[in-house]
mmCIF file of C-alpha atoms in Angstrom:
data_model
loop_
_atom_site.group_PDB
_atom_site.id
_atom_site.type_symbol
_atom_site.label_atom_id
_atom_site.label_comp_id
_atom_site.label_asym_id
_atom_site.label_seq_id
_atom_site.Cartn_x
_atom_site.Cartn_y
_atom_site.Cartn_z
ATOM 1 C CA MET A 18 18.544 4.694 -26.188
ATOM 2 C CA GLU A 19 17.299 8.256 -26.478
ATOM 3 C CA GLY A 20 15.745 9.871 -23.415
ATOM 4 C CA GLU A 21 12.236 9.520 -24.759
ATOM 5 C CA ASP A 22 12.688 5.815 -25.505
ATOM 6 C CA VAL A 23 13.894 5.253 -21.970
ATOM 7 C CA LEU A 24 10.783 7.001 -20.665
ATOM 8 C CA VAL A 25 8.462 4.949 -22.863
ATOM 9 C CA LEU A 26 10.176 1.746 -21.772
ATOM 10 C CA ALA A 27 9.941 2.740 -18.116
ATOM 11 C CA LEU A 28 6.225 3.483 -18.458
ATOM 12 C CA ALA A 29 5.630 0.184 -20.263
ATOM 13 C CA GLN A 30 7.492 -1.721 -17.548
ATOM 14 C CA ARG A 31 5.504 0.072 -14.892
ATOM 15 C CA ALA A 32 2.241 -0.788 -16.638
ATOM 16 C CA THR A 33 3.223 -4.453 -16.903
ATOM 17 C CA ARG A 34 4.231 -4.551 -13.295
ATOM 18 C CA THR A 35 1.031 -2.882 -12.149
ATOM 19 C CA GLN A 36 -1.000 -5.439 -14.045
ATOM 20 C CA ALA A 37 0.946 -8.341 -12.591
ATOM 21 C CA CYS A 38 0.541 -6.968 -9.068
ATOM 22 C CA ALA A 39 -3.140 -6.281 -9.534
ATOM 23 C CA VAL A 40 -3.690 -9.954 -10.297
ATOM 24 C CA MET A 41 -2.109 -10.972 -7.025
ATOM 25 C CA THR A 42 -3.196 -8.281 -4.639
ATOM 26 C CA GLY A 43 -6.192 -6.590 -6.196
ATOM 27 C CA TRP A 44 -4.168 -3.449 -5.611
ATOM 28 C CA GLU A 45 -4.036 -1.236 -8.684
ATOM 29 C CA GLU A 46 -2.977 2.161 -7.405
ATOM 30 C CA PRO A 47 0.589 2.954 -6.439
ATOM 31 C CA ILE A 48 1.144 3.428 -2.709
ATOM 32 C CA SER A 49 2.465 6.951 -2.290
ATOM 33 C CA TYR A 50 4.484 8.217 0.638
ATOM 34 C CA ARG A 51 5.971 11.623 1.387
ATOM 35 C CA PRO A 52 9.126 12.196 3.413
ATOM 36 C CA ILE A 53 8.545 13.269 7.015
ATOM 37 C CA GLY A 54 12.050 14.719 7.046
ATOM 38 C CA VAL A 55 15.600 14.109 5.963
ATOM 39 C CA ILE A 56 18.596 12.176 7.286
ATOM 40 C CA ARG A 57 21.904 14.038 7.511
ATOM 41 C CA SER A 58 25.173 12.139 7.736
ATOM 42 C CA PRO A 59 28.846 12.399 6.780
ATOM 43 C CA HIS A 60 28.262 9.743 4.069
ATOM 44 C CA THR A 61 28.100 11.315 0.617
ATOM 45 C CA ASP A 62 29.632 8.558 -1.540
ATOM 46 C CA PRO A 63 27.481 5.415 -1.880
ATOM 47 C CA ALA A 64 30.633 3.360 -2.502
ATOM 48 C CA LYS A 65 32.025 4.329 0.921
ATOM 49 C CA CYS A 66 28.846 4.256 3.015
ATOM 50 C CA PRO A 67 28.843 1.580 5.767
ATOM 51 C CA ILE A 68 26.247 -1.080 5.074
ATOM 52 C CA GLN A 69 24.791 -1.486 8.575
ATOM 53 C CA PRO A 70 24.734 0.455 11.874
ATOM 54 C CA ARG A 71 26.969 -2.314 13.264
ATOM 55 C CA TYR A 72 29.684 -1.241 10.836
ATOM 56 C CA ALA A 73 29.082 2.465 11.451
ATOM 57 C CA ARG A 74 29.621 2.451 15.224
ATOM 58 C CA GLY A 75 30.119 5.955 16.589
ATOM 59 C CA ILE A 76 29.436 7.727 13.292
ATOM 60 C CA GLU A 77 27.078 10.592 14.075
ATOM 61 C CA GLY A 78 24.369 12.258 12.063
ATOM 62 C CA ARG A 79 20.936 13.728 12.589
ATOM 63 C CA ILE A 80 17.340 13.551 11.470
ATOM 64 C CA GLU A 81 15.550 16.784 10.667
ATOM 65 C CA ILE A 82 11.789 16.456 10.925
ATOM 66 C CA ASP A 83 9.348 18.518 8.923
ATOM 67 C CA PRO A 84 7.563 21.065 11.182
ATOM 68 C CA ALA A 85 4.220 19.509 10.201
ATOM 69 C CA PHE A 86 5.149 16.313 12.067
ATOM 70 C CA GLU A 87 6.968 17.701 15.109
ATOM 71 C CA GLU A 88 4.220 16.742 17.553
ATOM 72 C CA GLY A 89 4.695 13.092 16.583
ATOM 73 C CA LEU A 90 8.174 13.150 18.185
ATOM 74 C CA ASP A 91 6.746 13.470 21.719
ATOM 75 C CA ASP A 92 7.894 10.661 24.057
ATOM 76 C CA LEU A 93 10.532 9.443 21.584
ATOM 77 C CA ASP A 94 13.462 10.627 23.661
ATOM 78 C CA GLY A 95 12.908 7.996 26.345
ATOM 79 C CA PHE A 96 14.143 5.366 23.901
ATOM 80 C CA SER A 97 17.865 4.637 23.477
ATOM 81 C CA HIS A 98 17.380 3.288 19.928
ATOM 82 C CA VAL A 99 14.955 4.121 17.122
ATOM 83 C CA VAL A 100 14.194 2.379 13.850
ATOM 84 C CA LEU A 101 14.482 4.665 10.827
ATOM 85 C CA PHE A 102 12.594 3.828 7.637
ATOM 86 C CA PHE A 103 13.810 5.643 4.578
ATOM 87 C CA HIS A 104 13.814 5.712 0.791
ATOM 88 C CA PHE A 105 17.067 4.511 -0.816
ATOM 89 C CA HIS A 106 17.070 7.545 -3.093
ATOM 90 C CA ARG A 107 20.379 6.708 -4.728
ATOM 91 C CA ALA A 108 19.810 2.981 -5.199
ATOM 92 C CA ARG A 109 20.531 1.461 -8.587
ATOM 93 C CA PRO A 110 17.543 0.144 -10.524
ATOM 94 C CA CYS A 111 15.958 -2.967 -9.054
ATOM 95 C CA ARG A 112 17.698 -6.280 -9.652
ATOM 96 C CA LEU A 113 16.170 -9.544 -8.463
ATOM 97 C CA LYS A 114 19.574 -11.203 -8.090
ATOM 98 C CA VAL A 115 22.393 -9.291 -6.408
ATOM 99 C CA VAL A 116 25.864 -10.000 -5.082
ATOM 100 C CA PRO A 117 25.666 -8.863 -1.438
ATOM 101 C CA PHE A 118 28.388 -6.654 0.063
ATOM 102 C CA LEU A 119 29.409 -9.425 2.470
ATOM 103 C CA ASP A 120 29.527 -12.246 -0.080
ATOM 104 C CA ASP A 121 30.731 -13.025 -3.607
ATOM 105 C CA THR A 122 27.759 -15.121 -4.710
ATOM 106 C CA SER A 123 24.627 -13.892 -6.443
ATOM 107 C CA ARG A 124 21.580 -14.136 -4.156
ATOM 108 C CA GLY A 125 17.867 -13.422 -4.410
ATOM 109 C CA VAL A 126 17.435 -9.762 -3.464
ATOM 110 C CA PHE A 127 14.896 -10.576 -0.716
ATOM 111 C CA ALA A 128 17.567 -12.738 0.970
ATOM 112 C CA THR A 129 19.827 -9.658 1.184
ATOM 113 C CA ARG A 130 19.711 -6.119 2.539
ATOM 114 C CA ALA A 131 20.906 -4.612 -0.776
ATOM 115 C CA PRO A 132 19.323 -1.242 -1.719
ATOM 116 C CA SER A 133 18.400 -2.112 -5.330
ATOM 117 C CA ARG A 134 15.055 -3.702 -4.409
ATOM 118 C CA PRO A 135 11.634 -3.584 -6.094
ATOM 119 C CA ASN A 136 10.560 -1.090 -3.403
ATOM 120 C CA PRO A 137 13.782 0.505 -2.151
ATOM 121 C CA ILE A 138 12.792 0.877 1.510
ATOM 122 C CA GLY A 139 15.712 1.032 3.921
ATOM 123 C CA MET A 140 15.656 0.317 7.644
ATOM 124 C CA SER A 141 18.319 1.148 10.233
ATOM 125 C CA VAL A 142 18.261 0.939 14.012
ATOM 126 C CA VAL A 143 20.318 3.880 15.298
ATOM 127 C CA ARG A 144 21.165 5.268 18.723
ATOM 128 C CA LEU A 145 19.333 8.414 19.811
ATOM 129 C CA LEU A 146 21.788 10.913 21.301
ATOM 130 C CA ARG A 147 19.962 14.178 21.977
ATOM 131 C CA ARG A 148 17.200 16.488 20.813
ATOM 132 C CA GLU A 149 17.265 20.043 19.553
ATOM 133 C CA GLY A 150 13.766 21.152 18.556
ATOM 134 C CA ARG A 151 12.757 19.200 15.462
ATOM 135 C CA VAL A 152 16.226 17.690 15.139
ATOM 136 C CA ARG A 153 17.414 14.462 16.734
ATOM 137 C CA TYR A 154 21.117 13.684 16.825
ATOM 138 C CA ILE A 155 21.845 10.027 16.202
ATOM 139 C CA ALA A 156 24.803 7.615 16.186
ATOM 140 C CA ASP A 157 25.790 4.453 14.275
ATOM 141 C CA VAL A 158 24.535 6.047 11.065
ATOM 142 C CA ASP A 159 24.857 3.936 7.905
ATOM 143 C CA VAL A 160 22.648 6.147 5.728
ATOM 144 C CA LEU A 161 23.621 8.538 2.924
ATOM 145 C CA ASP A 162 23.340 12.277 3.509
ATOM 146 C CA GLY A 163 20.082 13.715 2.167
ATOM 147 C CA THR A 164 18.120 10.462 2.380
ATOM 148 C CA PRO A 165 14.345 11.033 2.590
ATOM 149 C CA LEU A 166 13.015 9.794 5.934
ATOM 150 C CA LEU A 167 9.657 7.982 5.771
ATOM 151 C CA ASP A 168 8.991 6.826 9.321
ATOM 152 C CA ILE A 169 10.443 6.478 12.818
ATOM 153 C CA LYS A 170 9.468 3.719 15.222
ATOM 154 C CA PRO A 171 10.815 3.070 18.711
ATOM 155 C CA HIS A 172 13.069 0.044 19.151
ATOM 156 C CA ILE A 173 11.241 -2.012 21.778
ATOM 157 C CA GLU A 174 13.165 -4.777 23.504
ATOM 158 C CA ARG A 175 10.095 -6.822 24.485
ATOM 159 C CA PHE A 176 9.085 -7.131 20.831
ATOM 160 C CA GLY A 177 12.431 -8.762 19.973
ATOM 161 C CA VAL A 178 12.794 -12.004 18.026
ATOM 162 C CA GLU A 179 13.008 -15.273 19.938
ATOM 163 C CA GLY A 180 15.307 -18.048 18.737
ATOM 164 C CA PRO A 181 16.388 -20.512 17.603
ATOM 165 C CA LEU A 182 17.649 -18.557 14.596
ATOM 166 C CA ARG A 183 19.026 -19.701 11.256
ATOM 167 C CA CYS A 184 20.698 -17.073 9.083
ATOM 168 C CA GLY A 185 21.163 -18.810 5.703
ATOM 169 C CA TRP A 186 24.121 -17.704 3.584
ATOM 170 C CA GLN A 187 25.099 -15.172 6.253
ATOM 171 C CA GLU A 188 26.223 -17.990 8.551
ATOM 172 C CA ALA A 189 29.174 -18.744 6.276
ATOM 173 C CA VAL A 190 30.410 -15.139 6.364
ATOM 174 C CA ASP A 191 33.453 -14.707 8.598
ATOM 175 C CA GLU A 192 32.923 -11.939 11.161
ATOM 176 C CA ALA A 193 36.294 -10.217 10.658
ATOM 177 C CA GLU A 194 35.686 -10.224 6.903
ATOM 178 C CA ALA A 195 32.145 -8.884 7.453
ATOM 179 C CA GLU A 196 33.523 -6.079 9.604
ATOM 180 C CA ARG A 197 36.081 -5.150 6.936
ATOM 181 C CA ARG A 198 33.608 -5.242 4.066
ATOM 182 C CA GLY A 199 30.769 -3.723 6.079
ATOM 183 C CA ARG A 200 32.801 -0.635 6.938
ATOM 184 C CA ARG A 201 33.596 -0.257 3.240
ATOM 185 C CA GLU A 202 37.276 0.116 3.964
ATOM 186 C CA ALA A 203 39.513 0.007 0.919
ATOM 187 C CA MET B 11 -19.260 16.362 4.425
ATOM 188 C CA GLU B 12 -20.237 15.200 0.970
ATOM 189 C CA GLY B 13 -17.892 12.885 -0.866
ATOM 190 C CA GLU B 14 -16.634 15.634 -3.140
ATOM 191 C CA ASP B 15 -15.848 17.938 -0.212
ATOM 192 C CA VAL B 16 -13.865 15.186 1.448
ATOM 193 C CA LEU B 17 -11.864 14.739 -1.756
ATOM 194 C CA VAL B 18 -11.170 18.468 -2.082
ATOM 195 C CA LEU B 19 -10.087 18.646 1.539
ATOM 196 C CA ALA B 20 -7.816 15.625 1.118
ATOM 197 C CA LEU B 21 -6.180 17.160 -1.951
ATOM 198 C CA ALA B 22 -5.682 20.469 -0.171
ATOM 199 C CA GLN B 23 -4.106 18.723 2.813
ATOM 200 C CA ARG B 24 -1.863 16.745 0.507
ATOM 201 C CA ALA B 25 -0.751 19.932 -1.279
ATOM 202 C CA THR B 26 0.061 21.643 2.026
ATOM 203 C CA ARG B 27 1.992 18.656 3.211
ATOM 204 C CA THR B 28 3.968 18.375 -0.019
ATOM 205 C CA GLN B 29 4.962 21.998 0.276
ATOM 206 C CA ALA B 30 6.050 21.617 3.888
ATOM 207 C CA CYS B 31 8.137 18.546 3.054
ATOM 208 C CA ALA B 32 9.726 20.134 0.034
ATOM 209 C CA VAL B 33 11.123 22.876 2.256
ATOM 210 C CA MET B 34 12.877 20.357 4.459
ATOM 211 C CA THR B 35 13.994 17.678 2.062
ATOM 212 C CA GLY B 36 14.039 19.243 -1.375
ATOM 213 C CA TRP B 37 11.847 16.285 -2.265
ATOM 214 C CA GLU B 38 8.758 17.326 -4.188
ATOM 215 C CA GLU B 39 7.523 14.133 -5.827
ATOM 216 C CA PRO B 40 5.677 11.448 -3.920
ATOM 217 C CA ILE B 41 7.607 8.229 -3.412
ATOM 218 C CA SER B 42 5.555 5.505 -5.073
ATOM 219 C CA TYR B 43 5.742 1.832 -4.283
ATOM 220 C CA ARG B 44 3.860 -1.142 -5.699
ATOM 221 C CA PRO B 45 3.048 -4.299 -3.769
ATOM 222 C CA ILE B 46 5.339 -7.254 -4.481
ATOM 223 C CA GLY B 47 2.612 -9.554 -3.201
ATOM 224 C CA VAL B 48 0.002 -10.001 -0.530
ATOM 225 C CA ILE B 49 -0.078 -11.255 3.059
ATOM 226 C CA ARG B 50 -2.735 -13.837 3.928
ATOM 227 C CA SER B 51 -3.731 -14.428 7.529
ATOM 228 C CA PRO B 52 -6.687 -15.457 9.679
ATOM 229 C CA HIS B 53 -6.993 -11.840 10.902
ATOM 230 C CA THR B 54 -9.885 -10.057 9.214
ATOM 231 C CA ASP B 55 -11.030 -7.704 11.990
ATOM 232 C CA PRO B 56 -8.599 -4.873 12.812
ATOM 233 C CA ALA B 57 -10.017 -4.728 16.348
ATOM 234 C CA LYS B 58 -9.004 -8.342 16.993
ATOM 235 C CA CYS B 59 -5.647 -8.468 15.196
ATOM 236 C CA PRO B 60 -2.652 -9.094 17.499
ATOM 237 C CA ILE B 61 -0.375 -6.065 17.627
ATOM 238 C CA GLN B 62 3.004 -7.799 17.385
ATOM 239 C CA PRO B 63 4.396 -11.201 16.341
ATOM 240 C CA ARG B 64 5.176 -11.749 20.021
ATOM 241 C CA TYR B 65 1.452 -11.710 20.748
ATOM 242 C CA ALA B 66 0.605 -13.840 17.702
ATOM 243 C CA ARG B 67 2.801 -16.841 18.541
ATOM 244 C CA GLY B 68 1.885 -19.860 16.475
ATOM 245 C CA ILE B 69 -0.683 -18.076 14.306
ATOM 246 C CA GLU B 70 0.017 -19.119 10.726
ATOM 247 C CA GLY B 71 -0.417 -17.327 7.447
ATOM 248 C CA ARG B 72 1.367 -16.986 4.140
ATOM 249 C CA ILE B 73 2.870 -14.487 1.730
ATOM 250 C CA GLU B 74 1.996 -14.816 -1.943
ATOM 251 C CA ILE B 75 4.586 -13.194 -4.178
ATOM 252 C CA ASP B 76 3.832 -11.742 -7.576
ATOM 253 C CA PRO B 77 5.319 -13.953 -10.341
ATOM 254 C CA ALA B 78 7.353 -10.971 -11.559
ATOM 255 C CA PHE B 79 9.428 -11.074 -8.364
ATOM 256 C CA GLU B 80 9.752 -14.818 -7.780
ATOM 257 C CA GLU B 81 13.470 -14.918 -8.605
ATOM 258 C CA GLY B 82 14.121 -12.506 -5.742
ATOM 259 C CA LEU B 83 13.052 -15.226 -3.258
ATOM 260 C CA ASP B 84 16.135 -17.361 -4.007
ATOM 261 C CA ASP B 85 18.224 -18.119 -0.891
ATOM 262 C CA LEU B 86 15.512 -16.818 1.458
ATOM 263 C CA ASP B 87 14.619 -20.245 2.800
ATOM 264 C CA GLY B 88 17.892 -20.584 4.689
ATOM 265 C CA PHE B 89 16.649 -17.972 7.156
ATOM 266 C CA SER B 90 14.439 -18.907 10.104
ATOM 267 C CA HIS B 91 12.950 -15.392 10.349
ATOM 268 C CA VAL B 92 12.178 -12.711 7.777
ATOM 269 C CA VAL B 93 11.217 -9.056 8.131
ATOM 270 C CA LEU B 94 8.041 -8.150 6.277
ATOM 271 C CA PHE B 95 7.415 -4.558 5.231
ATOM 272 C CA PHE B 96 3.843 -3.781 4.336
ATOM 273 C CA HIS B 97 1.296 -1.043 3.829
ATOM 274 C CA PHE B 98 -1.221 -0.655 6.669
ATOM 275 C CA HIS B 99 -4.063 -0.562 4.156
ATOM 276 C CA ARG B 100 -6.786 -0.378 6.782
ATOM 277 C CA ALA B 101 -5.130 2.154 9.077
ATOM 278 C CA ARG B 102 -7.178 5.115 10.253
ATOM 279 C CA PRO B 103 -6.095 8.530 8.992
ATOM 280 C CA CYS B 104 -2.796 9.766 10.398
ATOM 281 C CA ARG B 105 -2.805 11.160 13.920
ATOM 282 C CA LEU B 106 0.336 12.654 15.449
ATOM 283 C CA LYS B 107 -0.750 11.761 18.986
ATOM 284 C CA VAL B 108 -2.162 8.310 19.659
ATOM 285 C CA VAL B 109 -3.056 6.183 22.662
ATOM 286 C CA PRO B 110 -1.000 3.005 22.134
ATOM 287 C CA PHE B 111 -2.589 -0.426 22.527
ATOM 288 C CA LEU B 112 -0.391 -1.201 25.533
ATOM 289 C CA ASP B 113 -0.938 2.090 27.368
ATOM 290 C CA ASP B 114 -3.679 4.557 28.326
ATOM 291 C CA THR B 115 -1.735 7.762 27.737
ATOM 292 C CA SER B 116 -1.527 9.759 24.530
ATOM 293 C CA ARG B 117 1.955 9.527 22.954
ATOM 294 C CA GLY B 118 3.713 10.952 19.922
ATOM 295 C CA VAL B 119 3.013 8.546 17.066
ATOM 296 C CA PHE B 120 6.731 8.062 16.305
ATOM 297 C CA ALA B 121 7.187 6.776 19.885
ATOM 298 C CA THR B 122 4.610 4.044 19.164
ATOM 299 C CA ARG B 123 4.048 1.244 16.664
ATOM 300 C CA ALA B 124 0.457 2.382 15.943
ATOM 301 C CA PRO B 125 -0.685 2.013 12.292
ATOM 302 C CA SER B 126 -2.156 5.522 11.866
ATOM 303 C CA ARG B 127 1.171 7.114 10.911
ATOM 304 C CA PRO B 128 2.048 9.791 8.318
ATOM 305 C CA ASN B 129 3.428 6.988 6.109
ATOM 306 C CA PRO B 130 1.614 3.835 7.243
ATOM 307 C CA ILE B 131 4.499 1.390 6.772
ATOM 308 C CA GLY B 132 4.283 -1.729 8.910
ATOM 309 C CA MET B 133 7.108 -4.070 9.854
ATOM 310 C CA SER B 134 6.855 -7.562 11.351
ATOM 311 C CA VAL B 135 9.503 -10.216 11.930
ATOM 312 C CA VAL B 136 7.825 -13.579 11.302
ATOM 313 C CA ARG B 137 8.991 -17.190 11.268
ATOM 314 C CA LEU B 138 9.450 -18.809 7.876
ATOM 315 C CA LEU B 139 7.889 -22.278 7.863
ATOM 316 C CA ARG B 140 8.018 -23.694 4.330
ATOM 317 C CA ARG B 141 7.912 -22.826 0.644
ATOM 318 C CA GLU B 142 5.487 -23.778 -2.074
ATOM 319 C CA GLY B 143 6.453 -22.107 -5.342
ATOM 320 C CA ARG B 144 5.830 -18.375 -4.969
ATOM 321 C CA VAL B 145 4.174 -18.872 -1.597
ATOM 322 C CA ARG B 146 5.929 -18.871 1.769
ATOM 323 C CA TYR B 147 4.101 -20.153 4.819
ATOM 324 C CA ILE B 148 4.836 -18.103 7.921
ATOM 325 C CA ALA B 149 4.092 -18.124 11.658
ATOM 326 C CA ASP B 150 3.614 -15.512 14.393
ATOM 327 C CA VAL B 151 1.528 -13.435 11.997
ATOM 328 C CA ASP B 152 0.140 -10.159 13.367
ATOM 329 C CA VAL B 153 -0.938 -8.740 10.000
ATOM 330 C CA LEU B 154 -4.438 -8.357 8.546
ATOM 331 C CA ASP B 155 -5.499 -10.613 5.688
ATOM 332 C CA GLY B 156 -5.059 -8.959 2.290
ATOM 333 C CA THR B 157 -2.317 -6.567 3.394
ATOM 334 C CA PRO B 158 -0.146 -5.357 0.473
ATOM 335 C CA LEU B 159 3.430 -6.594 0.911
ATOM 336 C CA LEU B 160 6.135 -4.070 -0.015
ATOM 337 C CA ASP B 161 9.410 -5.782 0.833
ATOM 338 C CA ILE B 162 11.007 -8.799 2.497
ATOM 339 C CA LYS B 163 14.414 -8.703 4.163
ATOM 340 C CA PRO B 164 16.198 -11.516 5.974
ATOM 341 C CA HIS B 165 16.457 -11.260 9.762
ATOM 342 C CA ILE B 166 20.207 -11.316 10.369
ATOM 343 C CA GLU B 167 21.398 -11.982 13.900
ATOM 344 C CA ARG B 168 24.811 -10.317 13.475
ATOM 345 C CA PHE B 169 23.121 -7.017 12.581
ATOM 346 C CA GLY B 170 21.250 -6.996 15.897
ATOM 347 C CA VAL B 171 21.128 -4.043 18.284
ATOM 348 C CA GLU B 172 23.684 -3.846 21.066
ATOM 349 C CA GLY B 173 22.718 -2.536 24.514
ATOM 350 C CA PRO B 174 22.369 -0.874 26.882
ATOM 351 C CA LEU B 175 18.758 -0.247 25.919
ATOM 352 C CA ARG B 176 16.199 2.196 27.262
ATOM 353 C CA CYS B 177 12.597 1.711 26.179
ATOM 354 C CA GLY B 178 10.819 4.887 27.321
ATOM 355 C CA TRP B 179 7.151 4.589 28.230
ATOM 356 C CA GLN B 180 7.229 0.890 27.348
ATOM 357 C CA GLU B 181 9.301 0.171 30.459
ATOM 358 C CA ALA B 182 6.331 0.967 32.693
ATOM 359 C CA VAL B 183 4.081 -1.534 30.877
ATOM 360 C CA ASP B 184 3.544 -4.713 32.861
ATOM 361 C CA GLU B 185 4.364 -7.813 30.795
ATOM 362 C CA ALA B 186 1.254 -9.805 31.723
ATOM 363 C CA GLU B 187 -0.886 -6.767 30.854
ATOM 364 C CA ALA B 188 1.041 -6.326 27.564
ATOM 365 C CA GLU B 189 0.421 -9.968 26.686
ATOM 366 C CA ARG B 190 -3.307 -9.626 27.391
ATOM 367 C CA ARG B 191 -3.692 -6.368 25.448
ATOM 368 C CA GLY B 192 -1.288 -7.403 22.695
ATOM 369 C CA ARG B 193 -3.295 -10.536 21.879
ATOM 370 C CA ARG B 194 -6.410 -8.338 21.679
ATOM 371 C CA GLU B 195 -8.305 -10.689 23.946
ATOM 372 C CA ALA B 196 -11.631 -9.366 25.089
#
């Protein structure tokens, strides 16, 4: 397709989707967010980026917060872990069925953590190492360099999930295999 | 202020904020999401809505997914818990310092779970009870009725956070007091 055709198709798809959503939610306007900062990491190749903080142990990076939001960082440094919310800016277009990194079977995208989601919001719980003005150094970073940061929340132990837990298709994934695939080693 | 003045002020603030963010992230366009569905719950009054699933134990609700995204729900029902991402559609305007529900001291907003954030993204881990077509019945619901749903991810035990943990100002909050405040009991 020519560039213009692609644009027209994209706009048509967006219009259809808006209409469908409006029926369900009564929500017609897009929900617009702006980055509060950026995530810096050694990961520049999506094909080599670890898929979870668990498989990125010890890998360091930083978050650089926009000066406009610096005051919001007060009291954050008492927490050992923070939850980063970010925009998967290099995700492929949305697919409703995906083959997860840790499996070889196609799954519904909402049953996976894959980036190519209808709304490509990413979430990672990372360790907070130290502060330097508007910058926070972090560890266990599984996020691509240059990723737009949308929100930070403290990780709060008392709000944790209580069992019993069932983890669907993930329960059949061998841990050693998960570790190998999750680190994205060749 | 008159309605028009409020609009002009809002647009001016948005322009300033865009500019500030662009400096940091190189990101000039807003990031636009569309609801994938809606969250239904018995909570209609923000002042009485529990603040976390932990303080909403047993309270049932449901998520209604837009037909366009139904296929993405495949394989979800094997998980006992799912993470809901949603737009705090009734949040007050953003404040960088807030007094959290569980405390009486003003804190940086990123060190709290308060809804009035720069990007009002909410996250709740709820129990998945049963399916009915595009509807999933859920429990431990701390979300207001009619909330636009942005994403669903499975809660995966093996991706959990490893200690030791420090929880900042939250560590000084008494658990019985947290339970009382968290349930929003009078």
